[in-house]
Tab-separated table of C-alpha atoms in Angstrom:
chain	number	residue	atom	x	y	z
K	217	MET	CA	27.275	-7.267	28.432
K	218	MET	CA	25.860	-3.946	27.467
K	219	VAL	CA	26.023	-2.898	23.823
K	220	SER	CA	25.802	0.702	23.160
K	221	GLY	CA	23.855	2.253	20.184
K	222	SER	CA	27.064	3.553	18.866
K	223	GLU	CA	28.556	0.110	18.840
K	224	VAL	CA	25.741	-1.135	16.889
K	225	VAL	CA	26.318	1.478	14.273
K	226	SER	CA	30.004	0.741	14.227
K	227	PHE	CA	29.321	-2.991	13.756
K	228	LEU	CA	27.317	-2.273	10.720
K	229	GLU	CA	29.687	0.200	9.154
K	230	GLY	CA	32.448	-2.181	9.736
K	231	LEU	CA	30.852	-4.906	7.775
K	232	THR	CA	31.650	-3.038	4.440
K	233	VAL	CA	35.173	-4.552	4.145
K	234	LEU	CA	33.201	-7.451	2.632
K	235	ARG	CA	32.597	-5.466	-0.439
K	236	SER	CA	35.025	-2.797	-0.621
K	237	THR	CA	37.036	-4.138	-3.337
K	238	HIS	CA	33.990	-4.907	-5.509
K	239	GLU	CA	32.671	-1.276	-5.012
K	240	SER	CA	35.957	0.218	-5.869
K	241	GLN	CA	36.088	-1.714	-9.171
K	242	ARG	CA	32.471	-0.603	-10.049
K	243	ARG	CA	33.251	3.063	-9.353
K	244	HIS	CA	36.186	2.774	-11.601
K	245	GLU	CA	34.129	1.168	-14.416
K	246	HIS	CA	31.374	3.844	-14.169
K	247	ARG	CA	32.850	7.323	-13.856
K	248	ARG	CA	30.254	9.026	-15.973
K	249	PRO	CA	27.245	6.829	-15.848
K	250	PHE	CA	24.969	9.640	-16.708
K	251	GLU	CA	26.741	11.131	-19.774
K	252	GLY	CA	24.150	13.320	-21.707
K	253	ARG	CA	21.212	12.274	-19.696
K	254	ALA	CA	18.619	14.745	-18.514
K	255	VAL	CA	18.013	14.730	-14.657
K	256	VAL	CA	15.796	16.770	-12.650
K	257	VAL	CA	16.762	17.553	-9.040
K	258	THR	CA	14.237	19.404	-6.856
K	259	GLY	CA	15.251	21.280	-3.723
K	260	ALA	CA	18.718	21.709	-5.733
K	261	SER	CA	19.507	25.236	-4.190
K	262	ALA	CA	21.154	23.692	-1.026
K	263	GLY	CA	21.622	20.700	1.208
K	264	VAL	CA	21.039	17.148	-0.158
K	265	GLY	CA	19.567	18.416	-3.340
K	266	ARG	CA	22.745	20.805	-4.043
K	267	ALA	CA	25.186	17.825	-3.496
K	268	THR	CA	22.995	15.489	-5.553
K	269	ALA	CA	22.918	17.959	-8.436
K	270	ARG	CA	26.675	18.416	-8.245
K	271	ALA	CA	27.194	14.599	-8.279
K	272	PHE	CA	24.957	14.081	-11.349
K	273	GLY	CA	27.132	16.737	-13.077
K	274	ALA	CA	30.189	14.886	-12.221
K	275	GLY	CA	28.393	11.895	-13.769
K	276	GLY	CA	28.084	13.739	-17.097
K	277	ALA	CA	24.322	14.676	-16.782
K	278	ARG	CA	22.458	17.503	-18.107
K	279	VAL	CA	20.865	18.634	-14.753
K	280	ALA	CA	17.832	20.758	-14.381
K	281	LEU	CA	17.970	22.536	-10.834
K	282	LEU	CA	14.576	23.086	-9.472
K	283	ALA	CA	13.962	25.271	-6.050
K	284	ARG	CA	12.673	28.548	-5.060
K	285	GLY	CA	15.768	30.586	-4.436
K	286	ARG	CA	17.556	31.745	-7.479
K	287	VAL	CA	20.791	32.765	-5.631
K	288	GLY	CA	21.263	29.209	-4.463
K	289	LEU	CA	20.285	27.692	-7.701
K	290	GLU	CA	22.830	29.914	-9.737
K	291	ALA	CA	25.611	28.977	-7.330
K	292	ALA	CA	24.564	25.201	-7.625
K	293	ALA	CA	24.477	25.468	-11.556
K	294	GLU	CA	27.995	26.882	-11.569
K	295	GLU	CA	29.061	23.841	-9.306
K	296	VAL	CA	27.480	21.410	-11.715
K	297	ARG	CA	29.275	22.977	-14.755
K	298	ARG	CA	32.592	22.868	-12.800
K	299	ALA	CA	31.969	19.107	-12.132
K	300	GLY	CA	31.680	18.512	-15.919
K	301	GLY	CA	27.830	18.597	-16.448
K	302	GLU	CA	25.305	20.973	-18.012
K	303	ALA	CA	23.033	22.998	-15.845
K	304	LEU	CA	19.630	24.580	-16.351
K	305	VAL	CA	18.226	26.975	-13.632
K	306	VAL	CA	14.482	26.578	-13.117
K	307	PRO	CA	12.921	28.574	-10.038
K	308	VAL	CA	9.791	26.830	-8.984
K	309	ASP	CA	7.587	26.340	-6.005
K	310	MET	CA	7.181	22.606	-5.822
K	311	ALA	CA	3.888	23.048	-3.882
K	312	VAL	CA	2.209	24.384	-6.865
K	313	PRO	CA	1.065	21.798	-9.554
K	314	TRP	CA	0.832	24.003	-12.501
K	315	MET	CA	4.392	25.506	-11.848
K	316	VAL	CA	5.909	22.056	-11.697
K	317	GLU	CA	4.233	21.077	-14.999
K	318	GLU	CA	5.506	24.144	-16.657
K	319	ALA	CA	9.018	23.542	-15.189
K	320	ALA	CA	9.006	19.949	-16.699
K	321	ASP	CA	7.991	21.286	-20.178
K	322	ARG	CA	10.953	23.864	-19.942
K	323	VAL	CA	13.367	21.122	-19.087
K	324	GLU	CA	12.513	18.747	-21.765
K	325	GLY	CA	12.424	21.755	-24.279
K	326	ARG	CA	16.016	22.579	-23.279
K	327	LEU	CA	17.605	19.417	-22.136
K	328	GLY	CA	15.627	16.640	-23.779
K	329	PRO	CA	13.669	13.734	-22.478
K	330	VAL	CA	13.944	13.538	-18.577
K	331	GLU	CA	15.353	10.147	-17.667
K	332	VAL	CA	15.854	10.622	-13.929
K	333	TRP	CA	13.695	12.813	-11.623
K	334	VAL	CA	14.954	13.233	-8.027
K	335	ASN	CA	12.533	14.721	-5.374
K	336	VAL	CA	14.347	16.347	-2.570
K	337	ALA	CA	12.572	19.596	-1.945
K	338	PHE	CA	11.087	20.112	1.698
K	339	THR	CA	10.553	22.473	4.327
K	340	SER	CA	10.114	21.994	8.269
K	341	VAL	CA	9.131	23.399	11.448
K	342	PHE	CA	10.884	22.650	14.755
K	343	ALA	CA	8.249	23.006	17.454
K	344	PRO	CA	5.808	21.158	19.623
K	345	PHE	CA	2.581	20.162	17.576
K	346	LEU	CA	0.264	22.586	19.297
K	347	ALA	CA	2.798	25.495	18.772
K	348	VAL	CA	2.452	24.998	14.918
K	349	ALA	CA	-0.072	27.093	13.230
K	350	PRO	CA	-2.498	25.348	10.753
K	351	GLU	CA	-1.339	27.227	7.772
K	352	GLU	CA	2.194	26.303	8.814
K	353	TYR	CA	1.535	22.618	9.085
K	354	GLU	CA	-0.383	22.870	5.712
K	355	ARG	CA	2.718	24.466	4.128
K	356	VAL	CA	5.133	21.781	5.307
K	357	THR	CA	2.800	19.328	4.007
K	358	ASP	CA	2.402	21.120	0.673
K	359	VAL	CA	6.079	21.259	0.172
K	360	THR	CA	7.394	18.083	1.693
K	361	TYR	CA	4.643	15.483	0.540
K	362	LEU	CA	2.614	17.231	-2.120
K	363	GLY	CA	5.772	18.562	-3.818
K	364	CYS	CA	7.012	15.029	-4.020
K	365	VAL	CA	3.749	14.040	-5.412
K	366	ASN	CA	3.572	16.933	-8.083
K	367	GLY	CA	7.139	16.094	-9.059
K	368	THR	CA	6.437	12.454	-9.520
K	369	ARG	CA	3.195	13.360	-11.529
K	370	ALA	CA	5.152	15.499	-13.827
K	371	ALA	CA	7.798	13.032	-14.396
K	372	LEU	CA	5.513	10.089	-14.799
K	373	ARG	CA	3.462	11.976	-17.518
K	374	ARG	CA	6.597	12.151	-19.722
K	375	MET	CA	8.175	8.895	-18.827
K	376	LEU	CA	5.341	6.475	-19.110
K	377	PRO	CA	4.718	7.070	-22.876
K	378	ARG	CA	8.314	6.425	-23.413
K	379	ASP	CA	8.352	3.603	-21.072
K	380	ARG	CA	11.694	4.330	-19.554
K	381	GLY	CA	12.881	6.415	-16.675
K	382	ALA	CA	13.449	6.599	-12.977
K	383	VAL	CA	11.816	8.688	-10.053
K	384	VAL	CA	13.894	8.690	-6.781
K	385	GLN	CA	12.225	10.044	-3.829
K	386	VAL	CA	14.464	11.310	-1.045
K	387	GLY	CA	12.829	10.109	2.087
K	388	SER	CA	14.007	9.913	5.758
K	389	ALA	CA	14.460	7.411	8.618
K	390	LEU	CA	11.744	9.839	10.349
K	391	GLY	CA	9.207	8.644	7.631
K	392	GLU	CA	9.196	5.309	9.612
K	393	ALA	CA	10.465	6.138	13.012
K	394	SER	CA	9.124	9.482	14.148
K	395	VAL	CA	10.571	11.897	16.497
K	396	PRO	CA	8.764	14.797	18.667
K	397	LEU	CA	8.978	18.284	17.732
K	398	GLN	CA	8.791	17.496	13.955
K	399	ALA	CA	5.171	16.343	13.568
K	400	ALA	CA	4.764	17.944	10.232
K	401	TYR	CA	7.813	16.811	8.636
K	402	CYS	CA	7.408	13.271	10.008
K	403	GLY	CA	3.926	13.069	8.929
K	404	ALA	CA	4.786	14.210	5.360
K	405	LYS	CA	7.614	11.766	5.007
K	406	HIS	CA	5.540	8.942	6.265
K	407	ALA	CA	3.045	9.954	3.467
K	408	VAL	CA	5.647	10.047	0.915
K	409	ASN	CA	6.360	6.365	1.726
K	410	GLY	CA	2.707	5.357	1.446
K	411	PHE	CA	2.280	7.301	-1.837
K	412	THR	CA	5.397	5.825	-3.471
K	413	ALA	CA	4.639	2.314	-2.493
K	414	SER	CA	1.147	2.527	-4.150
K	415	VAL	CA	2.646	4.121	-7.275
K	416	ARG	CA	5.360	1.457	-7.392
K	417	LEU	CA	2.679	-1.355	-7.324
K	418	GLU	CA	0.887	0.394	-10.205
K	419	LEU	CA	3.952	0.506	-12.141
K	420	LEU	CA	4.619	-3.195	-11.618
K	421	HIS	CA	1.069	-3.995	-12.479
K	422	ARG	CA	1.524	-2.537	-15.905
K	423	HIS	CA	5.048	-4.059	-16.345
K	424	SER	CA	6.454	-0.562	-17.021
K	425	GLY	CA	9.894	0.184	-17.907
K	426	VAL	CA	9.539	3.272	-15.549
K	427	ALA	CA	10.588	2.652	-11.991
K	428	VAL	CA	10.304	4.472	-8.559
K	429	THR	CA	12.292	4.067	-5.498
K	430	VAL	CA	13.114	5.590	-2.089
K	431	VAL	CA	16.245	6.677	-0.510
K	432	GLN	CA	15.819	6.711	3.212
K	433	LEU	CA	18.324	9.217	4.859
K	434	PRO	CA	19.794	9.530	8.383
K	435	ALA	CA	20.474	12.952	9.994
K	436	VAL	CA	22.407	15.099	7.516
K	437	ASN	CA	24.328	18.201	7.909
K	438	THR	CA	22.493	20.626	5.780
K	439	PRO	CA	21.270	24.276	6.197
K	440	GLN	CA	17.906	23.125	7.267
K	441	PHE	CA	18.665	23.691	10.909
K	442	SER	CA	19.649	27.212	10.387
K	443	TRP	CA	16.829	28.245	8.132
K	444	ALA	CA	13.885	26.093	9.260
K	445	LEU	CA	11.166	27.934	11.333
K	446	SER	CA	11.904	26.961	14.997
K	447	ARG	CA	10.137	27.658	18.148
K	448	LEU	CA	12.494	25.582	20.356
K	449	SER	CA	14.251	27.095	23.447
K	450	TYR	CA	17.635	26.223	21.721
K	451	ARG	CA	18.926	26.115	18.313
K	452	PRO	CA	17.942	22.997	16.532
K	453	ARG	CA	20.358	20.312	15.350
K	454	PRO	CA	20.442	16.931	13.727
K	455	VAL	CA	20.198	13.736	15.856
K	456	PRO	CA	23.639	12.141	16.002
K	457	PRO	CA	25.199	10.354	14.029
K	458	VAL	CA	25.422	12.979	11.312
K	459	TYR	CA	26.440	12.547	7.895
K	460	GLN	CA	27.544	15.035	5.115
K	461	PRO	CA	25.033	15.731	2.094
K	462	GLU	CA	27.575	13.972	-0.179
K	463	VAL	CA	26.990	10.705	1.506
K	464	ALA	CA	23.338	10.959	0.623
K	465	ALA	CA	24.138	12.131	-2.952
K	466	ARG	CA	26.073	9.124	-3.687
K	467	ALA	CA	23.203	6.883	-2.637
K	468	VAL	CA	20.845	8.774	-4.701
K	469	LEU	CA	22.948	8.395	-7.817
K	470	HIS	CA	23.179	4.644	-6.988
K	471	ALA	CA	19.440	4.324	-6.677
K	472	ALA	CA	19.041	6.207	-9.935
K	473	ARG	CA	21.039	3.654	-11.719
K	474	ARG	CA	19.233	0.731	-10.055
K	475	PRO	CA	15.701	2.062	-9.218
K	476	ARG	CA	14.015	-1.201	-9.274
K	477	ARG	CA	14.867	-1.774	-5.595
K	478	LYS	CA	11.986	-0.736	-3.133
K	479	GLU	CA	14.109	1.461	-1.047
K	480	TYR	CA	17.699	2.130	0.089
K	481	ARG	CA	18.745	3.023	3.503
K	482	VAL	CA	21.662	5.277	3.963
K	483	GLY	CA	23.656	5.096	7.105
K	484	ALA	CA	23.661	2.343	9.845
K	485	SER	CA	21.677	4.567	12.025
K	486	THR	CA	18.754	4.449	9.521
K	487	ALA	CA	18.851	0.799	9.462
K	488	VAL	CA	18.857	0.534	13.336
K	489	ALA	CA	16.115	3.078	13.694
K	490	VAL	CA	13.823	1.501	11.173
K	491	LEU	CA	14.120	-2.150	12.124
K	492	ALA	CA	14.083	-1.415	15.823
K	493	GLN	CA	10.773	0.542	15.355
K	494	ARG	CA	9.315	-2.526	13.667
K	495	VAL	CA	10.661	-5.037	16.151
K	496	VAL	CA	10.051	-3.328	19.476
K	497	PRO	CA	8.135	-0.223	18.818
K	498	GLY	CA	6.958	0.544	22.256
K	499	LEU	CA	10.383	0.274	23.765
K	500	VAL	CA	11.836	2.667	21.128
K	501	ASP	CA	8.968	5.133	21.516
K	502	ARG	CA	9.625	5.435	25.184
K	503	TYR	CA	13.234	5.875	24.569
K	504	VAL	CA	12.807	8.392	21.957
K	505	ALA	CA	10.292	10.303	24.048
K	506	ARG	CA	12.853	10.713	26.810
K	507	THR	CA	15.850	11.526	24.751
K	508	ALA	CA	14.782	13.357	21.697
K	509	TYR	CA	13.976	16.715	22.835
K	510	ASP	CA	17.543	17.088	24.079
K	511	SER	CA	19.165	15.469	21.070
K	512	GLN	CA	17.615	17.749	18.643
K	513	GLN	CA	18.891	21.009	20.254
K	514	THR	CA	22.395	22.481	20.686
K	515	ASP	CA	23.488	24.256	23.956
K	516	GLU	CA	22.978	27.642	22.299
K	517	PRO	CA	19.949	29.498	23.338
K	518	ALA	CA	17.375	30.471	20.523
K	519	ARG	CA	17.368	34.207	19.570
K	520	GLY	CA	13.710	34.503	19.050
K	521	GLU	CA	12.343	33.674	15.555
K	522	ASP	CA	15.144	34.043	13.225
K	523	PRO	CA	14.572	34.369	9.451
K	524	HIS	CA	13.323	31.267	8.042
K	525	ASN	CA	12.257	29.858	4.588
K	526	LEU	CA	8.839	28.408	5.264
K	527	TRP	CA	7.132	31.079	2.938
K	528	ALA	CA	9.969	32.484	0.985
K	529	PRO	CA	13.522	31.250	0.321
K	530	LEU	CA	16.280	32.946	2.193
K	531	ASP	CA	18.439	32.682	-0.876
K	532	GLY	CA	15.843	34.777	-3.057
K	533	PRO	CA	16.421	38.400	-4.235
K	534	GLY	CA	18.707	40.049	-1.683
K	535	GLY	CA	19.552	36.617	-0.086
K	536	ARG	CA	22.685	34.708	0.084
K	537	ASP	CA	23.884	31.274	-0.925
K	538	HIS	CA	23.708	28.814	1.789
K	539	GLY	CA	25.657	25.861	0.053
K	540	ALA	CA	25.152	22.305	0.838
K	541	HIS	CA	26.623	21.927	4.166
K	542	GLY	CA	25.018	23.220	7.498
K	543	ASP	CA	26.836	24.216	10.722
K	544	PHE	CA	28.009	20.813	11.742
K	545	ASP	CA	30.813	19.867	9.692
K	546	ASP	CA	33.026	19.106	12.780
K	547	GLU	CA	31.049	16.076	13.620
K	548	ALA	CA	29.632	14.978	10.198
K	549	ALA	CA	30.927	11.828	8.641
K	550	ALA	CA	32.000	12.247	4.980
K	551	HIS	CA	31.580	8.441	4.345
K	552	SER	CA	29.286	5.772	5.351
K	553	PRO	CA	30.574	2.216	4.698
K	554	TYR	CA	27.237	0.841	5.631
K	555	SER	CA	25.544	2.520	2.681
K	556	SER	CA	27.884	0.695	0.356
K	557	LEU	CA	27.097	-2.500	2.160
K	558	ALA	CA	23.364	-1.784	1.874
K	559	ARG	CA	23.628	-1.953	-1.901
K	560	HIS	CA	23.656	-5.708	-1.574
K	561	PRO	CA	20.302	-6.819	0.017
K	562	ALA	CA	21.396	-10.295	1.210
K	563	VAL	CA	24.222	-9.013	3.136
K	564	THR	CA	22.177	-6.150	4.451
K	565	GLY	CA	19.308	-8.299	5.726
K	566	ALA	CA	21.567	-10.251	7.935
K	567	ALA	CA	23.543	-7.326	9.055
K	568	ALA	CA	20.411	-5.263	9.994
K	569	ALA	CA	18.586	-8.113	11.801
K	570	LEU	CA	21.637	-8.446	13.991
K	571	ALA	CA	21.725	-4.586	14.535
K	572	ALA	CA	18.020	-4.612	15.573
K	573	ALA	CA	18.731	-7.326	18.155
K	574	LEU	CA	21.759	-5.618	19.512
K	575	ALA	CA	19.798	-2.320	19.537
K	576	THR	CA	16.854	-4.043	21.589
K	577	ARG	CA	19.126	-5.602	23.909
K	578	THR	CA	20.893	-2.197	24.708
K	579	LEU	CA	17.479	-0.499	25.246
K	580	ARG	CA	16.312	-3.302	27.579
K	581	THR	CA	19.660	-3.296	29.560
K	582	ARG	CA	19.466	0.622	30.056
K	583	HIS	CA	15.878	0.704	31.042
K	584	GLY	CA	15.287	-2.525	32.810
K	585	THR	CA	11.594	-3.769	32.928
K	586	ARG	CA	9.760	-0.383	33.286
K	587	TRP	CA	9.148	-0.533	29.606
């Protein structure tokens, strides 16, 4: 019997019925869990950062929104206020350490001690590795990896003396299971995982009340695919299945409340990708090498090098607000039952192991013994 990848994902998503009643009760009991608490969200002007800031606002938080583009930040701040939170706009380039430190000082001066810091900011280039200039590769690394490092440093310098707080890194399945055409981004997300694991061990060693965790995301419908630098023949797109940024935001809030866990995986596709890469890496690599060029591009030809946000924000002076969602609303899922299930490690482990086995069987059946 052949088992398709979509059937594997559906299987995992369906298991959520085991916990649905329990989750509903918990949501009812904690409608505003961050009431009055100071929270920093980087990359807050659009995409996952925007949705996350809005969700913290609905949770009653005092939210500091950090990003480069003031137009997007102001729009995000208004959404936070409408949701019921307090908002502070702080334009900053996360790749510049001293700017991040100044931003952190400003936040604590206005909102009080930061209790949660969420690192979301990133940028990317869609192109074969040799088509990416050295300075472009460095820029992606500076924002996506070192921006996370800079944010974590600023947070820990303030949290450790108080012996409380949580740092949430927004990672990616591509930080463990790479794809072609995104070498700089994949490399940076791999680096985030290694860096965070080391810092986590240091905190454990000192029995600190501060915790750090990672939320590993699947493909998400954000403006990334419209404003990232691309040298592909066709417009870039997220690899299906695609989720809305609100799915990621809910996972980040859960992680912020329970940051002692090493990582959280959002979407069944993330669990399948990560585990299959660990169990049968050679098989997965050959499959991805054959399919990921097409799956990362739409059928719409590229129009040359469109405006992009690598060096300057597209929502800066004279720019426009890009919001949280990208161009793929028609196919993006607004919910991920697996993500609710994944909050319970014992159940998740058994389900994910079975998913990996099914995924392996699928690949072997499709491609025979050539691999």
